[in-house]
Coordinates of C-alpha atoms and ligand atoms in Angstrom, one line a residue:
M144 CA -14.0 -30.5 -16.4
Q145 CA -15.0 -29.0 -13.1
T146 CA -14.3 -25.3 -12.9
P147 CA -11.3 -24.8 -10.9
I148 CA -11.2 -22.6 -7.7
Y149 CA -9.5 -19.2 -8.7
L150 CA -6.6 -18.9 -6.2
D151 CA -4.4 -16.4 -8.3
Y152 CA -5.4 -13.0 -7.2
A153 CA -1.9 -11.7 -7.3
A154 CA -1.8 -12.2 -11.1
T155 CA -5.1 -10.3 -11.6
T156 CA -8.4 -10.1 -9.7
P157 CA -12.0 -10.5 -11.1
V158 CA -13.6 -7.1 -11.6
D159 CA -15.7 -6.1 -8.5
P160 CA -19.5 -6.3 -9.9
R161 CA -19.9 -2.7 -8.6
V162 CA -17.1 -1.5 -10.4
A163 CA -18.1 -3.4 -13.6
E164 CA -21.5 -1.5 -13.3
K165 CA -19.8 1.9 -13.2
L166 CA -17.7 0.9 -16.1
M167 CA -20.7 0.0 -18.2
Q168 CA -22.3 3.4 -17.5
H169 CA -19.3 5.1 -19.4
L170 CA -19.5 3.3 -22.7
T171 CA -22.7 4.1 -24.7
L172 CA -24.4 7.0 -26.0
D173 CA -26.8 7.2 -23.1
G174 CA -23.9 7.1 -20.6
I175 CA -21.0 9.2 -20.1
F176 CA -18.6 8.0 -22.9
A177 CA -17.1 11.0 -24.4
N178 CA -13.6 12.2 -24.7
P179 CA -12.6 14.2 -21.8
A180 CA -10.4 16.6 -23.7
S181 CA -13.6 17.7 -25.7
R182 CA -14.1 21.3 -24.3
S183 CA -16.8 22.3 -26.7
H184 CA -19.9 20.4 -25.5
L185 CA -21.7 18.9 -22.6
F186 CA -20.6 15.3 -23.3
G187 CA -17.1 16.3 -22.9
W188 CA -17.7 18.1 -19.9
Q189 CA -19.3 15.4 -18.2
A190 CA -16.5 12.9 -19.3
E191 CA -14.0 15.3 -17.7
A192 CA -15.9 15.6 -14.5
A193 CA -16.1 11.9 -14.3
V194 CA -12.4 11.3 -14.9
E195 CA -11.6 14.0 -12.3
H196 CA -13.8 12.5 -9.8
A197 CA -11.9 9.2 -10.4
R198 CA -8.8 11.0 -9.9
K199 CA -9.9 12.2 -6.4
Q200 CA -10.6 8.7 -5.5
V201 CA -7.4 7.2 -6.6
A202 CA -5.5 10.2 -4.8
K203 CA -7.5 9.8 -1.6
L204 CA -6.1 6.2 -1.3
L205 CA -2.7 7.6 -1.5
N206 CA -3.5 10.7 0.6
A207 CA -2.1 12.6 -2.5
D208 CA -3.3 15.9 -4.3
T209 CA -5.3 15.1 -7.6
R210 CA -2.4 17.0 -9.4
E211 CA -0.2 14.1 -8.3
I212 CA -2.0 11.4 -10.3
V213 CA -1.1 10.7 -13.8
W214 CA -3.1 8.1 -15.7
T215 CA -1.3 5.3 -17.5
S216 CA -2.2 2.1 -19.2
G217 CA -1.2 0.0 -16.0
A218 CA 1.8 -0.3 -13.7
T219 CA 4.2 -1.5 -16.4
E220 CA 3.7 1.8 -18.2
A221 CA 3.7 3.8 -14.9
D222 CA 7.2 2.0 -14.0
N223 CA 8.7 2.8 -17.4
L224 CA 7.3 6.2 -17.1
A225 CA 9.0 6.8 -13.5
I226 CA 12.3 5.0 -14.4
K227 CA 13.1 6.3 -18.0
G228 CA 11.6 9.7 -16.9
V229 CA 14.0 10.0 -14.0
A230 CA 16.9 8.7 -15.9
E231 CA 16.4 11.3 -18.7
A232 CA 15.8 14.2 -16.2
R233 CA 18.7 13.5 -13.9
Q234 CA 21.4 12.0 -16.0
G235 CA 23.3 15.4 -15.6
R236 CA 23.8 14.5 -11.8
G237 CA 24.7 10.8 -12.2
R238 CA 23.8 7.7 -13.9
H239 CA 23.8 5.1 -10.9
I240 CA 20.5 3.5 -10.0
I241 CA 19.7 1.0 -7.1
S242 CA 17.2 -1.6 -7.4
A243 CA 16.8 -5.2 -6.6
L244 CA 16.9 -8.8 -8.4
S245 CA 13.4 -9.4 -7.0
E246 CA 11.6 -6.6 -8.8
H247 CA 8.8 -7.1 -11.2
K248 CA 9.9 -7.4 -14.9
A249 CA 8.5 -4.0 -15.6
V250 CA 11.1 -2.6 -13.5
I251 CA 14.1 -4.9 -14.3
D252 CA 13.5 -4.8 -18.1
S253 CA 13.3 -0.8 -17.9
L254 CA 16.6 -0.9 -16.1
L255 CA 18.2 -3.3 -18.4
Y256 CA 17.5 -1.0 -21.2
L257 CA 19.0 2.0 -19.2
E258 CA 22.1 -0.3 -18.7
Q259 CA 22.5 -0.3 -22.5
K260 CA 22.3 3.3 -22.6
G261 CA 25.2 3.7 -20.2
F262 CA 23.4 3.8 -16.7
E263 CA 24.7 1.6 -14.0
V264 CA 22.3 -0.4 -11.7
S265 CA 23.3 -1.8 -8.3
W266 CA 21.1 -5.0 -8.3
L267 CA 20.5 -5.8 -4.6
S268 CA 19.4 -9.4 -3.5
P269 CA 16.4 -9.9 -1.2
R270 CA 17.3 -11.7 2.2
A271 CA 15.8 -15.2 2.7
S272 CA 12.8 -13.3 4.1
G273 CA 12.2 -12.0 0.7
E274 CA 12.7 -8.5 2.0
V275 CA 15.4 -6.0 0.5
A276 CA 17.1 -4.9 3.6
V277 CA 17.3 -1.1 4.2
E278 CA 21.1 -1.3 5.2
D279 CA 21.8 -3.0 1.8
V280 CA 20.1 0.0 0.1
K281 CA 22.2 2.4 2.3
D282 CA 25.5 0.5 1.3
A283 CA 24.7 0.9 -2.1
I284 CA 24.5 4.6 -2.3
R285 CA 27.0 6.5 -4.2
E286 CA 27.8 10.2 -5.2
D287 CA 26.2 9.6 -8.5
T288 CA 23.2 7.6 -7.5
I289 CA 20.0 9.5 -8.9
L290 CA 17.2 6.8 -8.2
I291 CA 16.2 4.0 -5.9
S292 CA 13.5 1.9 -7.4
L293 CA 12.0 -0.9 -5.3
M294 CA 8.7 -2.5 -4.9
H295 CA 6.4 -2.3 -1.8
V296 CA 5.0 -5.9 -1.9
N297 CA 6.7 -8.6 -4.0
N298 CA 4.2 -10.2 -6.4
E299 CA 5.5 -13.7 -5.9
T300 CA 6.1 -14.1 -2.4
G301 CA 4.0 -11.3 -0.7
A302 CA 7.2 -10.1 1.1
I303 CA 6.9 -6.4 2.3
N304 CA 9.9 -4.0 1.9
D305 CA 10.1 -1.2 4.4
V306 CA 9.6 1.7 1.9
Y307 CA 8.6 4.3 4.6
E308 CA 12.5 3.8 6.0
I309 CA 13.9 3.7 2.5
A310 CA 12.1 6.9 1.6
R311 CA 13.8 8.5 4.7
L312 CA 17.2 7.4 3.5
A313 CA 16.7 8.5 0.0
K314 CA 15.5 12.0 1.3
Q315 CA 18.4 12.2 3.4
Y316 CA 20.8 11.9 0.5
D317 CA 18.8 13.8 -2.0
I318 CA 18.0 10.6 -4.2
L319 CA 14.7 10.2 -6.0
F320 CA 12.6 7.2 -4.7
H321 CA 10.2 5.4 -7.1
I322 CA 8.1 2.5 -5.5
D323 CA 6.3 -0.3 -7.7
A324 CA 3.0 -0.5 -5.4
A325 CA 0.9 -2.5 -7.9
Q326 CA 0.7 -5.3 -5.1
S327 CA 0.2 -3.1 -2.1
A328 CA -2.3 -0.3 -3.2
G329 CA -5.6 -1.0 -1.4
K330 CA -3.9 -3.5 0.8
L331 CA -1.3 -1.7 2.8
K332 CA -1.4 1.7 3.9
L333 CA 0.3 4.1 1.4
D334 CA -0.1 7.6 2.8
T335 CA 2.2 10.0 0.8
Q336 CA 2.0 12.6 3.7
V337 CA 4.2 10.2 5.8
L338 CA 5.7 8.0 3.1
E339 CA 8.0 10.5 1.2
A340 CA 8.4 8.7 -2.0
D341 CA 8.8 10.7 -5.2
L342 CA 7.1 8.2 -7.6
I343 CA 4.6 5.6 -6.9
S344 CA 3.2 3.1 -9.7
V345 CA -0.2 1.5 -9.2
C346 CA -2.9 -0.2 -11.3
A347 CA -6.5 -1.2 -11.2
H348 CA -6.6 -4.9 -12.0
K349 CA -4.9 -6.2 -8.8
I350 CA -7.7 -4.6 -6.7
Y351 CA -10.7 -5.4 -8.5
G352 CA -10.7 -3.0 -11.3
P353 CA -10.1 -3.6 -15.0
K354 CA -6.9 -4.4 -16.8
G355 CA -5.2 -1.8 -19.0
I356 CA -5.6 1.1 -16.5
G357 CA -3.2 2.5 -13.8
A358 CA -1.5 5.6 -12.7
L359 CA 1.8 7.1 -11.5
Y360 CA 1.8 9.3 -8.5
V361 CA 4.5 12.1 -9.0
R362 CA 5.2 14.4 -6.0
R363 CA 4.5 17.8 -6.7
K364 CA 7.2 19.2 -4.5
V365 CA 10.2 18.0 -6.4
D366 CA 12.6 20.1 -8.4
F367 CA 12.2 18.3 -11.6
E368 CA 9.7 17.7 -14.3
L369 CA 9.1 14.3 -15.4
P370 CA 9.8 14.0 -19.2
A371 CA 7.0 12.1 -21.1
Q372 CA 7.7 8.7 -22.7
I373 CA 4.4 8.9 -24.8
H374 CA 4.2 11.9 -26.9
G375 CA 1.2 13.5 -28.8
G376 CA -1.3 16.1 -27.7
G377 CA 0.2 16.9 -24.2
H378 CA -2.4 15.3 -22.0
E379 CA -1.8 14.8 -18.3
R380 CA 0.2 18.1 -18.0
G381 CA 2.5 16.9 -20.8
M382 CA 3.6 13.7 -18.8
R383 CA 1.5 11.3 -20.8
S384 CA -0.4 11.9 -24.1
G385 CA -3.4 9.8 -25.3
T386 CA -7.1 10.1 -25.1
L387 CA -8.1 9.3 -21.5
A388 CA -10.0 6.0 -21.3
T389 CA -13.1 7.4 -19.7
H390 CA -14.7 4.1 -18.7
Q391 CA -11.4 2.4 -17.3
I392 CA -10.7 5.4 -15.4
V393 CA -14.1 5.8 -13.7
A394 CA -13.7 2.1 -13.0
M395 CA -10.3 2.4 -11.4
G396 CA -11.6 5.3 -9.1
E397 CA -14.3 3.2 -8.0
A398 CA -12.2 0.0 -7.3
F399 CA -9.8 2.3 -5.3
E400 CA -12.7 3.9 -3.4
I401 CA -13.9 0.4 -2.4
A402 CA -10.5 -0.9 -1.6
R403 CA -9.8 2.2 0.7
E404 CA -13.2 1.9 2.7
G405 CA -12.9 -1.7 3.2
M406 CA -9.1 -2.2 3.5
S407 CA -8.7 -3.2 7.1
D408 CA -11.7 -5.6 7.2
E409 CA -10.6 -7.3 4.0
Q410 CA -6.9 -7.6 5.1
A411 CA -8.2 -9.2 8.2
K412 CA -10.4 -11.7 6.6
L413 CA -7.5 -12.6 4.1
Q414 CA -5.1 -13.0 7.0
S415 CA -7.5 -15.4 8.7
L416 CA -7.9 -17.4 5.4
K417 CA -4.2 -17.7 5.2
R418 CA -4.0 -19.0 8.8
V419 CA -6.8 -21.6 8.1
F420 CA -4.9 -22.6 5.0
L421 CA -1.4 -22.9 6.5
A422 CA -2.9 -24.9 9.7
R423 CA -4.1 -27.5 7.4
L424 CA -0.7 -27.9 5.9
E425 CA 1.0 -27.9 9.1
G426 CA 3.2 -31.1 9.9
V427 CA 2.7 -32.4 6.2
A428 CA 6.2 -33.6 4.8
G429 CA 7.6 -31.9 2.0
I430 CA 6.3 -28.4 2.2
E431 CA 8.4 -25.3 2.7
I432 CA 7.0 -21.9 3.4
N433 CA 9.0 -19.3 1.2
G434 CA 9.6 -15.9 2.9
D435 CA 8.7 -14.6 6.4
Q436 CA 5.0 -14.8 7.1
R437 CA 5.6 -12.0 9.8
N438 CA 6.4 -9.6 7.1
C439 CA 4.2 -10.7 4.2
V440 CA 1.0 -9.4 2.7
A441 CA -2.2 -11.2 3.7
G442 CA -3.3 -12.6 0.5
I443 CA -0.4 -14.3 -0.6
V444 CA 1.3 -17.7 0.2
N445 CA 4.4 -19.1 -1.8
L446 CA 5.2 -22.8 -1.0
S447 CA 8.1 -25.0 -2.5
F448 CA 7.8 -28.8 -2.5
P449 CA 11.1 -29.8 -3.2
R450 CA 10.3 -33.5 -3.5
Q451 CA 8.2 -32.7 -6.4
E452 CA 8.4 -31.1 -9.9
G453 CA 6.6 -27.9 -10.0
D454 CA 4.8 -28.5 -13.5
V455 CA 4.1 -32.2 -12.4
L456 CA 2.3 -30.8 -9.3
L457 CA 0.6 -28.2 -11.0
S458 CA -1.0 -30.8 -13.5
A459 CA -1.9 -33.0 -10.7
L460 CA -3.9 -30.1 -9.2
P461 CA -6.5 -29.2 -12.0
Q462 CA -8.9 -28.3 -9.3
L463 CA -6.9 -25.2 -8.3
A464 CA -6.1 -22.2 -10.4
V465 CA -2.8 -21.1 -8.9
S466 CA 0.5 -20.1 -10.4
S467 CA 4.1 -21.5 -10.6
G468 CA 6.7 -18.8 -10.0
S469 CA 5.0 -15.7 -11.4
A470 CA 2.7 -15.6 -14.3
C471 CA 5.0 -13.4 -16.3
T472 CA 7.5 -16.0 -16.5
S473 CA 5.4 -19.2 -16.2
A474 CA 5.6 -19.6 -20.1
S475 CA 9.2 -20.9 -19.5
M476 CA 10.2 -23.6 -17.1
A477 CA 13.0 -21.6 -15.6
P478 CA 13.2 -21.5 -11.6
S479 CA 11.6 -18.2 -10.4
Y480 CA 14.2 -15.5 -10.5
V481 CA 12.8 -13.9 -7.3
L482 CA 13.3 -17.3 -5.3
K483 CA 16.5 -17.8 -6.7
A484 CA 17.7 -14.3 -5.5
M485 CA 16.3 -15.2 -2.1
G486 CA 18.9 -18.0 -2.0
L487 CA 16.6 -21.0 -2.6
S488 CA 17.8 -24.2 -4.4
D489 CA 16.9 -24.9 -7.9
A490 CA 14.6 -27.7 -6.5
A491 CA 12.9 -25.6 -4.2
A492 CA 12.5 -22.7 -6.8
L493 CA 11.4 -24.9 -9.5
S494 CA 8.8 -26.5 -7.3
A495 CA 7.3 -23.3 -6.1
L496 CA 3.6 -22.5 -6.2
R497 CA 2.0 -19.1 -5.4
F498 CA -1.6 -19.4 -3.6
S499 CA -3.2 -16.1 -3.8
F500 CA -6.6 -15.2 -2.1
G501 CA -8.8 -12.3 -2.4
R502 CA -12.3 -10.8 -2.0
F503 CA -14.3 -13.6 -3.3
T504 CA -12.4 -16.4 -1.7
S505 CA -14.3 -18.4 0.9
E506 CA -13.0 -20.3 3.9
Q507 CA -14.6 -23.3 2.3
E508 CA -12.5 -23.0 -0.9
V509 CA -9.2 -22.5 1.1
T510 CA -9.8 -25.6 3.1
Y511 CA -10.6 -27.5 0.0
A512 CA -7.6 -26.3 -1.6
A513 CA -5.5 -27.3 1.5
D514 CA -7.0 -30.6 1.5
T515 CA -6.6 -31.3 -2.1
L516 CA -3.1 -30.2 -1.9
V517 CA -2.2 -32.6 0.8
S518 CA -3.9 -35.7 -0.6
V519 CA -2.1 -35.2 -4.1
L520 CA 1.2 -34.8 -2.2
K521 CA 0.5 -38.0 -0.3
R522 CA -0.4 -39.7 -3.5
M523 CA 2.6 -38.7 -5.1
A524 CA 5.0 -39.5 -2.2
Ligands
PLP995 C1 1.1 -6.8 -12.0 C2 2.3 -6.0 -11.6 C3 2.9 -5.0 -12.5 C4 2.4 -4.8 -13.8 O1 1.2 -4.1 -13.9 P1 0.2 -4.1 -15.2 O2 -0.7 -3.1 -14.8 O3 -0.2 -5.5 -15.4 O4 1.1 -3.5 -16.3 C5 3.8 -4.5 -12.0 N1 4.6 -4.6 -10.8 C6 4.1 -5.4 -10.1 C7 4.7 -5.8 -8.6 C8 2.9 -6.2 -10.3 O5 2.3 -7.2 -9.6

């Protein structure tokens, strides 16, 4: 079988060769491999310096202080740490949390766990555009609200939430604000000097770094200490224990620096690929675009084919590596809960495919993908 074209960058990206090179320089005896917490020898000092350099690279993308970056195993762990940590620290003030039905499972499942522990969650529905409206957030605020947790960019539709405005709102009501920015870091501006969020989850593997490494930004000027969820040794100023993964961290730093430097060019390229892709589908019957393309990240296009079954369509497209719904729920044939929350019918939600483009996608691949899709649809009509 011919190797399919990879159009699933929102699930994970391949590691950039420059990042892989860095990672490999931090594994073997002739590299910088040591435990950054080893204070008694040169190997440890070098590893610590490498980790602290990477911390600067990650902090710079967020325009943050290095003391605000806590390494985690990924965005899932960062979401857990942020949400469970705030719940624990602030439960004396109240037990109400605002979030949305369109969040990633890492946020949803953390909140469902808290609901079992007696916390109350207001689950907002996104609008048909995919965006959670700021006024809906405002309407949900109560006396006892301690946390708002909303993503920046949705992983299925690419819809962008107005986190800058929501941050202002949260601040006005003295509520902590957590952003899951796994899909926006390195793609949209995330300037913590302007964006006054308290906690931001990021990871490496959505922007050409390795899987298994991420970070939580924790604003320094907040009157609370984030309680650890993983104990043992007191690493990361007590917020997250465990030997730091020198090679992963260095690679994440490199990935973040490359992303920051190339951000506007890369987004412009992806926007133009999306235009080419959508232009070739224009006028073809039986295709619906999900979400509002005027408020959508460049690399993601979510389409429904209500006349088709999603899994039948997917198996008719072996040339294209795309995702039905989100990768995390694609093991089961339930309609995408994100699209359902946006008000799509079962037929539309069940037949949805997510195409996501990235750094190594060419215009030729995008036109091939669109043309293949059109011919398959015509054959199945
Ligand atoms: C990928 C993703 C996550 C999970 O990140 P991991 O690093 O894979 O744990 C969380 N939230 C969103 C929005 C994502 O896209």
